[in-house]
């Protein structure tokens, strides 16, 4: 296990290098100086040079990269060009919001997809299987930004019995009930894109498991169908779902830009959107690196967890 962990950690190095180097090169891809927006109308070219020197943009790319990595290793991701505040402090403030939203969406997707996957596997080829398969195909074809408008129209309407908050946010530590009101619609918008994938993956694995000898033995003993499905067939069929769920959590953390921007949620996605529009390079750079690091670490943890729960992988 220690050797496996060591190999996984070593595999992080080239990935993190590519991500950090690419984000450090962002100022070279921006039209004009990234600090020009900080100057007033009466500024001079010398003022621009002084500001570029202050933020280190007058140095070459290799020098900037080495300097940034050295600072990042100490927890310093730079200073926002807009607010002149610490990038790390801003990310630390926004990350719990995005993490809660991503976990909420993942749980919603699993709560719906797991029973549907088991049900369709048990009824493979039947009417239920065909109907749910058609609905899954429809959900997969709907982009997230379209789901957002549909959900807001039906569930953020004051005339509806269940009217959720269309925009805004309340921290869970302040008011749990209001937090759920604000988080439900954006989490559901994210979950709708994951439910069909989880359902289809679990259905496929369940179909293979239901053909195994130990399932036939359990049925021959007279055990009820729900007991056989959920007690004997679900666990060996959920290994792929576990892997995909871990990767999905990392993708959700980095993929909430549209949802957070529309619902005015103060998370990493909204912060990234505002930083891109404002050409706030240090914020974009720091956020991208943090999201990439989280995604790669989650991927590594999923691989390790997969080997722990599946004896076949551990034996190999």
PDB file of C-alpha atoms in Angstrom:
ATOM      1  CA  UNK A   1       0.000   0.000   0.000  1.00  0.00           C
ATOM      2  CA  UNK A   2       2.855   2.391   0.780  1.00  0.00           C
ATOM      3  CA  UNK A   3       4.449   1.630  -2.595  1.00  0.00           C
ATOM      4  CA  UNK A   4       1.110   2.273  -4.300  1.00  0.00           C
ATOM      5  CA  UNK A   5       0.750   5.582  -2.464  1.00  0.00           C
ATOM      6  CA  UNK A   6       4.304   6.537  -3.421  1.00  0.00           C
ATOM      7  CA  UNK A   7       3.702   5.798  -7.103  1.00  0.00           C
ATOM      8  CA  UNK A   8       0.493   7.824  -7.092  1.00  0.00           C
ATOM      9  CA  UNK A   9       2.169  10.793  -5.442  1.00  0.00           C
ATOM     10  CA  UNK A  10       5.041  10.691  -7.928  1.00  0.00           C
ATOM     11  CA  UNK A  11       2.507  10.712 -10.754  1.00  0.00           C
ATOM     12  CA  UNK A  12       1.186  14.027  -9.398  1.00  0.00           C
ATOM     13  CA  UNK A  13       4.435  15.845 -10.137  1.00  0.00           C
ATOM     14  CA  UNK A  14       4.202  16.111 -13.955  1.00  0.00           C
ATOM     15  CA  UNK A  15       0.500  16.983 -13.790  1.00  0.00           C
ATOM     16  CA  UNK A  16       1.045  19.752 -11.273  1.00  0.00           C
ATOM     17  CA  UNK A  17       4.032  21.031 -13.224  1.00  0.00           C
ATOM     18  CA  UNK A  18       2.004  21.367 -16.424  1.00  0.00           C
ATOM     19  CA  UNK A  19      -0.886  23.075 -14.651  1.00  0.00           C
ATOM     20  CA  UNK A  20       1.242  25.510 -12.685  1.00  0.00           C
ATOM     21  CA  UNK A  21       3.491  26.369 -15.628  1.00  0.00           C
ATOM     22  CA  UNK A  22       0.516  26.947 -17.924  1.00  0.00           C
ATOM     23  CA  UNK A  23      -1.176  29.245 -15.409  1.00  0.00           C
ATOM     24  CA  UNK A  24       2.070  31.147 -14.831  1.00  0.00           C
ATOM     25  CA  UNK A  25       2.229  31.763 -18.588  1.00  0.00           C
ATOM     26  CA  UNK A  26      -1.258  33.328 -18.619  1.00  0.00           C
ATOM     27  CA  UNK A  27       0.032  36.940 -18.461  1.00  0.00           C
ATOM     28  CA  UNK A  28       2.004  36.326 -21.652  1.00  0.00           C
ATOM     29  CA  UNK A  29      -1.240  35.351 -23.410  1.00  0.00           C
ATOM     30  CA  UNK A  30      -3.221  38.393 -22.260  1.00  0.00           C
ATOM     31  CA  UNK A  31      -3.448  41.371 -24.594  1.00  0.00           C
ATOM     32  CA  UNK A  32      -1.577  44.175 -22.880  1.00  0.00           C
ATOM     33  CA  UNK A  33      -0.195  44.314 -19.377  1.00  0.00           C
ATOM     34  CA  UNK A  34      -2.301  42.532 -16.730  1.00  0.00           C
ATOM     35  CA  UNK A  35      -1.702  45.400 -14.279  1.00  0.00           C
ATOM     36  CA  UNK A  36      -2.747  48.177 -16.679  1.00  0.00           C
ATOM     37  CA  UNK A  37      -6.306  48.061 -15.311  1.00  0.00           C
ATOM     38  CA  UNK A  38      -5.027  49.107 -11.884  1.00  0.00           C
ATOM     39  CA  UNK A  39      -3.786  52.463 -13.149  1.00  0.00           C
ATOM     40  CA  UNK A  40      -5.854  55.615 -13.286  1.00  0.00           C
ATOM     41  CA  UNK A  41      -6.423  57.826 -16.349  1.00  0.00           C
ATOM     42  CA  UNK A  42      -3.508  60.122 -15.501  1.00  0.00           C
ATOM     43  CA  UNK A  43      -0.904  57.387 -15.171  1.00  0.00           C
ATOM     44  CA  UNK A  44       2.367  57.418 -17.064  1.00  0.00           C
ATOM     45  CA  UNK A  45       4.365  54.619 -18.748  1.00  0.00           C
ATOM     46  CA  UNK A  46       6.739  54.758 -15.803  1.00  0.00           C
ATOM     47  CA  UNK A  47       3.823  54.064 -13.433  1.00  0.00           C
ATOM     48  CA  UNK A  48       3.024  50.964 -15.478  1.00  0.00           C
ATOM     49  CA  UNK A  49       6.639  49.779 -15.314  1.00  0.00           C
ATOM     50  CA  UNK A  50       6.733  50.324 -11.554  1.00  0.00           C
ATOM     51  CA  UNK A  51       3.557  48.320 -11.073  1.00  0.00           C
ATOM     52  CA  UNK A  52       4.776  45.512 -13.309  1.00  0.00           C
ATOM     53  CA  UNK A  53       7.992  45.419 -11.277  1.00  0.00           C
ATOM     54  CA  UNK A  54       5.975  45.277  -8.032  1.00  0.00           C
ATOM     55  CA  UNK A  55       4.015  42.226  -9.211  1.00  0.00           C
ATOM     56  CA  UNK A  56       6.978  40.654 -11.003  1.00  0.00           C
ATOM     57  CA  UNK A  57       5.564  40.851 -14.526  1.00  0.00           C
ATOM     58  CA  UNK A  58       8.733  42.499 -15.825  1.00  0.00           C
ATOM     59  CA  UNK A  59      10.648  39.237 -15.329  1.00  0.00           C
ATOM     60  CA  UNK A  60      10.953  36.352 -17.774  1.00  0.00           C
ATOM     61  CA  UNK A  61       8.573  33.384 -17.631  1.00  0.00           C
ATOM     62  CA  UNK A  62      11.073  30.906 -16.086  1.00  0.00           C
ATOM     63  CA  UNK A  63      11.976  33.398 -13.349  1.00  0.00           C
ATOM     64  CA  UNK A  64       8.300  34.128 -12.651  1.00  0.00           C
ATOM     65  CA  UNK A  65       7.554  30.413 -12.474  1.00  0.00           C
ATOM     66  CA  UNK A  66      10.349  29.592 -10.040  1.00  0.00           C
ATOM     67  CA  UNK A  67       9.381  32.582  -7.868  1.00  0.00           C
ATOM     68  CA  UNK A  68       5.698  31.607  -7.901  1.00  0.00           C
ATOM     69  CA  UNK A  69       6.424  27.974  -7.002  1.00  0.00           C
ATOM     70  CA  UNK A  70       8.661  29.060  -4.136  1.00  0.00           C
ATOM     71  CA  UNK A  71       5.933  31.338  -2.787  1.00  0.00           C
ATOM     72  CA  UNK A  72       3.195  28.737  -3.363  1.00  0.00           C
ATOM     73  CA  UNK A  73       5.077  26.166  -1.301  1.00  0.00           C
ATOM     74  CA  UNK A  74       4.761  28.547   1.639  1.00  0.00           C
ATOM     75  CA  UNK A  75       1.038  29.091   1.026  1.00  0.00           C
ATOM     76  CA  UNK A  76       1.417  32.417  -0.805  1.00  0.00           C
ATOM     77  CA  UNK A  77      -0.498  32.402  -4.115  1.00  0.00           C
ATOM     78  CA  UNK A  78      -0.036  36.091  -4.726  1.00  0.00           C
ATOM     79  CA  UNK A  79      -2.200  39.178  -4.445  1.00  0.00           C
ATOM     80  CA  UNK A  80      -5.381  40.035  -6.299  1.00  0.00           C
ATOM     81  CA  UNK A  81      -4.957  42.818  -8.845  1.00  0.00           C
ATOM     82  CA  UNK A  82      -8.487  44.041  -8.107  1.00  0.00           C
ATOM     83  CA  UNK A  83      -8.795  43.973  -4.338  1.00  0.00           C
ATOM     84  CA  UNK A  84      -5.087  43.843  -3.352  1.00  0.00           C
ATOM     85  CA  UNK A  85      -5.994  41.037  -0.926  1.00  0.00           C
ATOM     86  CA  UNK A  86      -4.424  37.588  -0.551  1.00  0.00           C
ATOM     87  CA  UNK A  87      -5.487  35.102  -3.231  1.00  0.00           C
ATOM     88  CA  UNK A  88      -5.198  32.247  -0.741  1.00  0.00           C
ATOM     89  CA  UNK A  89      -7.538  33.996   1.706  1.00  0.00           C
ATOM     90  CA  UNK A  90     -10.104  34.504  -1.035  1.00  0.00           C
ATOM     91  CA  UNK A  91      -9.917  30.852  -2.102  1.00  0.00           C
ATOM     92  CA  UNK A  92     -10.168  29.677   1.511  1.00  0.00           C
ATOM     93  CA  UNK A  93     -13.308  31.796   1.949  1.00  0.00           C
ATOM     94  CA  UNK A  94     -15.005  30.542  -1.225  1.00  0.00           C
ATOM     95  CA  UNK A  95     -13.929  26.889  -1.230  1.00  0.00           C
ATOM     96  CA  UNK A  96     -16.305  25.630   1.527  1.00  0.00           C
ATOM     97  CA  UNK A  97     -19.269  26.982  -0.450  1.00  0.00           C
ATOM     98  CA  UNK A  98     -18.258  25.170  -3.631  1.00  0.00           C
ATOM     99  CA  UNK A  99     -17.393  21.995  -1.707  1.00  0.00           C
ATOM    100  CA  UNK A 100     -20.810  21.945  -0.046  1.00  0.00           C
ATOM    101  CA  UNK A 101     -22.547  22.504  -3.375  1.00  0.00           C
ATOM    102  CA  UNK A 102     -20.538  19.733  -5.076  1.00  0.00           C
ATOM    103  CA  UNK A 103     -21.088  17.217  -2.252  1.00  0.00           C
ATOM    104  CA  UNK A 104     -24.807  18.062  -2.129  1.00  0.00           C
ATOM    105  CA  UNK A 105     -25.120  17.541  -5.891  1.00  0.00           C
ATOM    106  CA  UNK A 106     -23.181  14.259  -5.743  1.00  0.00           C
ATOM    107  CA  UNK A 107     -25.354  12.916  -2.907  1.00  0.00           C
ATOM    108  CA  UNK A 108     -28.523  13.889  -4.749  1.00  0.00           C
ATOM    109  CA  UNK A 109     -27.308  12.131  -7.894  1.00  0.00           C
ATOM    110  CA  UNK A 110     -26.382   8.943  -6.000  1.00  0.00           C
ATOM    111  CA  UNK A 111     -29.626   8.856  -4.005  1.00  0.00           C
ATOM    112  CA  UNK A 112     -31.616   8.907  -7.243  1.00  0.00           C
ATOM    113  CA  UNK A 113     -29.284   6.924  -9.520  1.00  0.00           C
ATOM    114  CA  UNK A 114     -28.535   3.916  -7.295  1.00  0.00           C
ATOM    115  CA  UNK A 115     -32.147   2.730  -6.849  1.00  0.00           C
ATOM    116  CA  UNK A 116     -32.858   3.408 -10.527  1.00  0.00           C
ATOM    117  CA  UNK A 117     -29.759   1.487 -11.592  1.00  0.00           C
ATOM    118  CA  UNK A 118     -30.697  -1.503  -9.447  1.00  0.00           C
ATOM    119  CA  UNK A 119     -34.325  -1.374 -10.587  1.00  0.00           C
ATOM    120  CA  UNK A 120     -33.526  -1.199 -14.299  1.00  0.00           C
ATOM    121  CA  UNK A 121     -31.005  -4.029 -13.971  1.00  0.00           C
ATOM    122  CA  UNK A 122     -33.625  -6.198 -12.306  1.00  0.00           C
ATOM    123  CA  UNK A 123     -36.162  -5.272 -15.004  1.00  0.00           C
ATOM    124  CA  UNK A 124     -33.708  -5.327 -17.930  1.00  0.00           C
ATOM    125  CA  UNK A 125     -35.507  -5.225 -21.267  1.00  0.00           C
ATOM    126  CA  UNK A 126     -38.857  -4.457 -19.685  1.00  0.00           C
ATOM    127  CA  UNK A 127     -41.029  -1.378 -19.909  1.00  0.00           C
ATOM    128  CA  UNK A 128     -39.524   0.234 -16.824  1.00  0.00           C
ATOM    129  CA  UNK A 129     -36.029  -0.224 -18.217  1.00  0.00           C
ATOM    130  CA  UNK A 130     -36.972   1.322 -21.546  1.00  0.00           C
ATOM    131  CA  UNK A 131     -38.767   4.297 -19.985  1.00  0.00           C
ATOM    132  CA  UNK A 132     -35.934   5.112 -17.576  1.00  0.00           C
ATOM    133  CA  UNK A 133     -33.421   4.638 -20.386  1.00  0.00           C
ATOM    134  CA  UNK A 134     -35.309   7.150 -22.527  1.00  0.00           C
ATOM    135  CA  UNK A 135     -35.481   9.667 -19.686  1.00  0.00           C
ATOM    136  CA  UNK A 136     -31.738   9.232 -19.055  1.00  0.00           C
ATOM    137  CA  UNK A 137     -30.978   9.920 -22.704  1.00  0.00           C
ATOM    138  CA  UNK A 138     -33.087  13.075 -22.515  1.00  0.00           C
ATOM    139  CA  UNK A 139     -31.305  14.330 -19.400  1.00  0.00           C
ATOM    140  CA  UNK A 140     -27.914  13.688 -20.971  1.00  0.00           C
ATOM    141  CA  UNK A 141     -28.850  15.878 -23.928  1.00  0.00           C
ATOM    142  CA  UNK A 142     -29.792  18.890 -21.765  1.00  0.00           C
ATOM    143  CA  UNK A 143     -26.891  21.284 -21.019  1.00  0.00           C
ATOM    144  CA  UNK A 144     -26.529  22.503 -17.453  1.00  0.00           C
ATOM    145  CA  UNK A 145     -27.351  26.118 -18.309  1.00  0.00           C
ATOM    146  CA  UNK A 146     -30.657  24.960 -19.859  1.00  0.00           C
ATOM    147  CA  UNK A 147     -31.458  22.892 -16.753  1.00  0.00           C
ATOM    148  CA  UNK A 148     -30.871  25.997 -14.659  1.00  0.00           C
ATOM    149  CA  UNK A 149     -33.542  27.996 -16.503  1.00  0.00           C
ATOM    150  CA  UNK A 150     -36.038  25.114 -16.400  1.00  0.00           C
ATOM    151  CA  UNK A 151     -35.557  24.524 -12.676  1.00  0.00           C
ATOM    152  CA  UNK A 152     -35.841  28.208 -11.841  1.00  0.00           C
ATOM    153  CA  UNK A 153     -39.029  28.505 -13.909  1.00  0.00           C
ATOM    154  CA  UNK A 154     -40.759  25.613 -12.145  1.00  0.00           C
ATOM    155  CA  UNK A 155     -39.262  25.601  -8.644  1.00  0.00           C
ATOM    156  CA  UNK A 156     -38.406  29.247  -7.939  1.00  0.00           C
ATOM    157  CA  UNK A 157     -41.918  30.439  -8.813  1.00  0.00           C
ATOM    158  CA  UNK A 158     -43.780  31.923  -5.818  1.00  0.00           C
ATOM    159  CA  UNK A 159     -46.994  30.329  -7.142  1.00  0.00           C
ATOM    160  CA  UNK A 160     -45.530  26.851  -6.698  1.00  0.00           C
ATOM    161  CA  UNK A 161     -46.017  24.945  -3.448  1.00  0.00           C
ATOM    162  CA  UNK A 162     -42.257  24.316  -3.181  1.00  0.00           C
ATOM    163  CA  UNK A 163     -40.667  27.653  -4.051  1.00  0.00           C
ATOM    164  CA  UNK A 164     -36.896  27.661  -3.529  1.00  0.00           C
ATOM    165  CA  UNK A 165     -34.617  30.680  -3.529  1.00  0.00           C
ATOM    166  CA  UNK A 166     -33.555  31.596  -7.095  1.00  0.00           C
ATOM    167  CA  UNK A 167     -30.390  33.507  -6.162  1.00  0.00           C
ATOM    168  CA  UNK A 168     -28.200  34.182  -3.156  1.00  0.00           C
ATOM    169  CA  UNK A 169     -26.612  32.108  -0.440  1.00  0.00           C
ATOM    170  CA  UNK A 170     -26.775  31.499   3.292  1.00  0.00           C
ATOM    171  CA  UNK A 171     -23.942  29.759   5.081  1.00  0.00           C
ATOM    172  CA  UNK A 172     -24.847  26.446   6.669  1.00  0.00           C
ATOM    173  CA  UNK A 173     -23.302  27.532   9.971  1.00  0.00           C
ATOM    174  CA  UNK A 174     -25.676  30.498  10.150  1.00  0.00           C
ATOM    175  CA  UNK A 175     -29.032  28.984   9.149  1.00  0.00           C
ATOM    176  CA  UNK A 176     -29.285  25.366   8.011  1.00  0.00           C
ATOM    177  CA  UNK A 177     -32.845  25.629   6.665  1.00  0.00           C
ATOM    178  CA  UNK A 178     -32.116  28.709   4.562  1.00  0.00           C
ATOM    179  CA  UNK A 179     -28.898  27.119   3.346  1.00  0.00           C
ATOM    180  CA  UNK A 180     -30.899  24.191   1.944  1.00  0.00           C
ATOM    181  CA  UNK A 181     -33.341  26.622   0.311  1.00  0.00           C
ATOM    182  CA  UNK A 182     -30.540  28.383  -1.514  1.00  0.00           C
ATOM    183  CA  UNK A 183     -28.479  25.260  -2.292  1.00  0.00           C
ATOM    184  CA  UNK A 184     -31.228  22.937  -3.517  1.00  0.00           C
ATOM    185  CA  UNK A 185     -31.761  24.296  -7.041  1.00  0.00           C
ATOM    186  CA  UNK A 186     -28.092  24.758  -8.013  1.00  0.00           C
ATOM    187  CA  UNK A 187     -27.232  21.335  -6.584  1.00  0.00           C
ATOM    188  CA  UNK A 188     -30.123  19.781  -8.490  1.00  0.00           C
ATOM    189  CA  UNK A 189     -28.988  21.467 -11.708  1.00  0.00           C
ATOM    190  CA  UNK A 190     -25.568  19.861 -11.276  1.00  0.00           C
ATOM    191  CA  UNK A 191     -27.020  16.496 -10.220  1.00  0.00           C
ATOM    192  CA  UNK A 192     -29.296  16.178 -13.251  1.00  0.00           C
ATOM    193  CA  UNK A 193     -26.258  15.823 -15.494  1.00  0.00           C
ATOM    194  CA  UNK A 194     -24.780  13.056 -13.301  1.00  0.00           C
ATOM    195  CA  UNK A 195     -27.860  10.930 -12.558  1.00  0.00           C
ATOM    196  CA  UNK A 196     -28.096   9.318 -16.037  1.00  0.00           C
ATOM    197  CA  UNK A 197     -24.397   8.460 -16.094  1.00  0.00           C
ATOM    198  CA  UNK A 198     -24.469   6.887 -12.625  1.00  0.00           C
ATOM    199  CA  UNK A 199     -27.673   4.975 -13.403  1.00  0.00           C
ATOM    200  CA  UNK A 200     -26.356   3.546 -16.656  1.00  0.00           C
ATOM    201  CA  UNK A 201     -23.003   2.585 -15.161  1.00  0.00           C
ATOM    202  CA  UNK A 202     -24.564   0.791 -12.195  1.00  0.00           C
ATOM    203  CA  UNK A 203     -27.129  -0.930 -14.408  1.00  0.00           C
ATOM    204  CA  UNK A 204     -24.392  -2.285 -16.662  1.00  0.00           C
ATOM    205  CA  UNK A 205     -22.337  -3.628 -13.761  1.00  0.00           C
ATOM    206  CA  UNK A 206     -25.419  -5.050 -12.036  1.00  0.00           C
ATOM    207  CA  UNK A 207     -26.389  -6.972 -15.145  1.00  0.00           C
ATOM    208  CA  UNK A 208     -23.000  -8.684 -15.140  1.00  0.00           C
ATOM    209  CA  UNK A 209     -23.164  -9.391 -11.394  1.00  0.00           C
ATOM    210  CA  UNK A 210     -26.646 -10.909 -11.606  1.00  0.00           C
ATOM    211  CA  UNK A 211     -25.228 -13.618 -13.874  1.00  0.00           C
ATOM    212  CA  UNK A 212     -22.666 -14.726 -11.281  1.00  0.00           C
ATOM    213  CA  UNK A 213     -22.976 -18.106  -9.551  1.00  0.00           C
ATOM    214  CA  UNK A 214     -23.282 -16.654  -6.042  1.00  0.00           C
ATOM    215  CA  UNK A 215     -26.359 -14.678  -7.114  1.00  0.00           C
ATOM    216  CA  UNK A 216     -27.955 -17.800  -8.556  1.00  0.00           C
ATOM    217  CA  UNK A 217     -27.159 -19.592  -5.291  1.00  0.00           C
ATOM    218  CA  UNK A 218     -28.767 -16.818  -3.239  1.00  0.00           C
ATOM    219  CA  UNK A 219     -31.908 -16.995  -5.356  1.00  0.00           C
ATOM    220  CA  UNK A 220     -32.048 -20.776  -5.090  1.00  0.00           C
ATOM    221  CA  UNK A 221     -32.181 -20.402  -1.296  1.00  0.00           C
ATOM    222  CA  UNK A 222     -35.469 -18.557  -1.625  1.00  0.00           C
ATOM    223  CA  UNK A 223     -34.157 -15.106  -0.667  1.00  0.00           C
ATOM    224  CA  UNK A 224     -36.345 -12.208  -1.736  1.00  0.00           C
ATOM    225  CA  UNK A 225     -35.401 -10.273  -4.860  1.00  0.00           C
ATOM    226  CA  UNK A 226     -34.804  -6.935  -3.049  1.00  0.00           C
ATOM    227  CA  UNK A 227     -32.557  -8.704  -0.526  1.00  0.00           C
ATOM    228  CA  UNK A 228     -30.533 -10.365  -3.270  1.00  0.00           C
ATOM    229  CA  UNK A 229     -30.220  -7.120  -5.219  1.00  0.00           C
ATOM    230  CA  UNK A 230     -29.219  -4.803  -2.381  1.00  0.00           C
ATOM    231  CA  UNK A 231     -27.460  -7.246  -0.044  1.00  0.00           C
ATOM    232  CA  UNK A 232     -25.557  -9.466  -2.467  1.00  0.00           C
ATOM    233  CA  UNK A 233     -25.411  -7.780  -5.881  1.00  0.00           C
ATOM    234  CA  UNK A 234     -25.046  -4.065  -5.131  1.00  0.00           C
ATOM    235  CA  UNK A 235     -21.630  -4.036  -3.450  1.00  0.00           C
ATOM    236  CA  UNK A 236     -19.655  -5.962  -6.108  1.00  0.00           C
ATOM    237  CA  UNK A 237     -21.412  -3.851  -8.739  1.00  0.00           C
ATOM    238  CA  UNK A 238     -20.509  -0.509  -7.176  1.00  0.00           C
ATOM    239  CA  UNK A 239     -16.732  -0.463  -7.685  1.00  0.00           C
ATOM    240  CA  UNK A 240     -16.929   1.426 -10.983  1.00  0.00           C
ATOM    241  CA  UNK A 241     -19.546   3.761  -9.509  1.00  0.00           C
ATOM    242  CA  UNK A 242     -17.216   4.531  -6.595  1.00  0.00           C
ATOM    243  CA  UNK A 243     -14.423   5.451  -8.981  1.00  0.00           C
ATOM    244  CA  UNK A 244     -16.622   7.650 -11.135  1.00  0.00           C
ATOM    245  CA  UNK A 245     -18.151   9.316  -8.060  1.00  0.00           C
ATOM    246  CA  UNK A 246     -14.748  10.397  -6.797  1.00  0.00           C
ATOM    247  CA  UNK A 247     -13.791  11.797 -10.181  1.00  0.00           C
ATOM    248  CA  UNK A 248     -17.197  13.468 -10.463  1.00  0.00           C
ATOM    249  CA  UNK A 249     -16.717  15.231  -7.131  1.00  0.00           C
ATOM    250  CA  UNK A 250     -13.453  16.725  -8.379  1.00  0.00           C
ATOM    251  CA  UNK A 251     -15.102  17.740 -11.650  1.00  0.00           C
ATOM    252  CA  UNK A 252     -18.049  19.312  -9.833  1.00  0.00           C
ATOM    253  CA  UNK A 253     -15.718  21.373  -7.651  1.00  0.00           C
ATOM    254  CA  UNK A 254     -14.059  22.755 -10.763  1.00  0.00           C
ATOM    255  CA  UNK A 255     -17.196  22.911 -12.916  1.00  0.00           C
ATOM    256  CA  UNK A 256     -19.591  25.137 -10.989  1.00  0.00           C
ATOM    257  CA  UNK A 257     -18.826  28.351 -12.872  1.00  0.00           C
ATOM    258  CA  UNK A 258     -22.147  28.558 -14.742  1.00  0.00           C
ATOM    259  CA  UNK A 259     -24.320  27.483 -11.811  1.00  0.00           C
ATOM    260  CA  UNK A 260     -22.632  29.686  -9.221  1.00  0.00           C
ATOM    261  CA  UNK A 261     -22.618  32.692 -11.531  1.00  0.00           C
ATOM    262  CA  UNK A 262     -26.331  32.359 -12.340  1.00  0.00           C
ATOM    263  CA  UNK A 263     -27.460  31.716  -8.764  1.00  0.00           C
ATOM    264  CA  UNK A 264     -25.068  34.357  -7.335  1.00  0.00           C
ATOM    265  CA  UNK A 265     -23.342  31.829  -5.081  1.00  0.00           C
ATOM    266  CA  UNK A 266     -20.076  33.097  -3.549  1.00  0.00           C
ATOM    267  CA  UNK A 267     -18.001  30.040  -4.438  1.00  0.00           C
ATOM    268  CA  UNK A 268     -14.902  29.290  -6.473  1.00  0.00           C
ATOM    269  CA  UNK A 269     -16.871  29.215  -9.730  1.00  0.00           C
ATOM    270  CA  UNK A 270     -18.244  32.722  -9.294  1.00  0.00           C
ATOM    271  CA  UNK A 271     -14.840  33.954  -8.156  1.00  0.00           C
ATOM    272  CA  UNK A 272     -13.229  32.447 -11.245  1.00  0.00           C
ATOM    273  CA  UNK A 273     -15.848  34.024 -13.511  1.00  0.00           C
ATOM    274  CA  UNK A 274     -15.320  37.462 -11.972  1.00  0.00           C
ATOM    275  CA  UNK A 275     -11.526  37.095 -12.131  1.00  0.00           C
ATOM    276  CA  UNK A 276     -11.607  36.136 -15.819  1.00  0.00           C
ATOM    277  CA  UNK A 277     -13.850  39.073 -16.690  1.00  0.00           C
ATOM    278  CA  UNK A 278     -11.640  41.418 -14.693  1.00  0.00           C
ATOM    279  CA  UNK A 279      -8.371  39.917 -15.999  1.00  0.00           C
ATOM    280  CA  UNK A 280      -7.318  39.259 -12.422  1.00  0.00           C
ATOM    281  CA  UNK A 281      -4.507  36.866 -13.359  1.00  0.00           C
ATOM    282  CA  UNK A 282      -3.289  35.938  -9.846  1.00  0.00           C
ATOM    283  CA  UNK A 283      -6.805  34.898  -8.793  1.00  0.00           C
ATOM    284  CA  UNK A 284      -7.305  32.849 -11.961  1.00  0.00           C
ATOM    285  CA  UNK A 285      -3.895  31.267 -11.539  1.00  0.00           C
ATOM    286  CA  UNK A 286      -4.363  30.388  -7.880  1.00  0.00           C
ATOM    287  CA  UNK A 287      -7.895  29.051  -8.339  1.00  0.00           C
ATOM    288  CA  UNK A 288      -6.943  26.856 -11.293  1.00  0.00           C
ATOM    289  CA  UNK A 289      -4.001  25.381  -9.419  1.00  0.00           C
ATOM    290  CA  UNK A 290      -6.064  24.655  -6.294  1.00  0.00           C
ATOM    291  CA  UNK A 291      -8.841  23.013  -8.335  1.00  0.00           C
ATOM    292  CA  UNK A 292      -6.323  20.934 -10.295  1.00  0.00           C
ATOM    293  CA  UNK A 293      -4.604  19.850  -7.083  1.00  0.00           C
ATOM    294  CA  UNK A 294      -7.930  18.830  -5.525  1.00  0.00           C
ATOM    295  CA  UNK A 295      -8.941  16.896  -8.627  1.00  0.00           C
ATOM    296  CA  UNK A 296      -5.646  15.016  -8.841  1.00  0.00           C
ATOM    297  CA  UNK A 297      -5.656  14.221  -5.109  1.00  0.00           C
ATOM    298  CA  UNK A 298      -9.231  12.937  -5.295  1.00  0.00           C
ATOM    299  CA  UNK A 299      -8.256  10.786  -8.247  1.00  0.00           C
ATOM    300  CA  UNK A 300      -5.374   9.349  -6.227  1.00  0.00           C
ATOM    301  CA  UNK A 301      -7.590   8.682  -3.198  1.00  0.00           C
ATOM    302  CA  UNK A 302     -10.146   6.936  -5.406  1.00  0.00           C
ATOM    303  CA  UNK A 303      -7.458   4.659  -6.858  1.00  0.00           C
ATOM    304  CA  UNK A 304      -6.237   3.776  -3.372  1.00  0.00           C
ATOM    305  CA  UNK A 305      -9.783   3.240  -2.083  1.00  0.00           C
ATOM    306  CA  UNK A 306     -10.579   1.039  -5.064  1.00  0.00           C
ATOM    307  CA  UNK A 307      -7.662  -1.232  -4.235  1.00  0.00           C
ATOM    308  CA  UNK A 308      -8.780  -1.421  -0.605  1.00  0.00           C
ATOM    309  CA  UNK A 309     -12.357  -2.520  -1.266  1.00  0.00           C
ATOM    310  CA  UNK A 310     -11.723  -4.793  -4.254  1.00  0.00           C
ATOM    311  CA  UNK A 311      -9.530  -7.823  -3.386  1.00  0.00           C
ATOM    312  CA  UNK A 312      -8.904  -8.514  -7.083  1.00  0.00           C
ATOM    313  CA  UNK A 313      -7.225  -5.123  -7.578  1.00  0.00           C
ATOM    314  CA  UNK A 314      -5.249  -5.516  -4.330  1.00  0.00           C
ATOM    315  CA  UNK A 315      -4.012  -8.944  -5.444  1.00  0.00           C
ATOM    316  CA  UNK A 316      -2.798  -7.551  -8.764  1.00  0.00           C
TER     317      UNK A 316
END
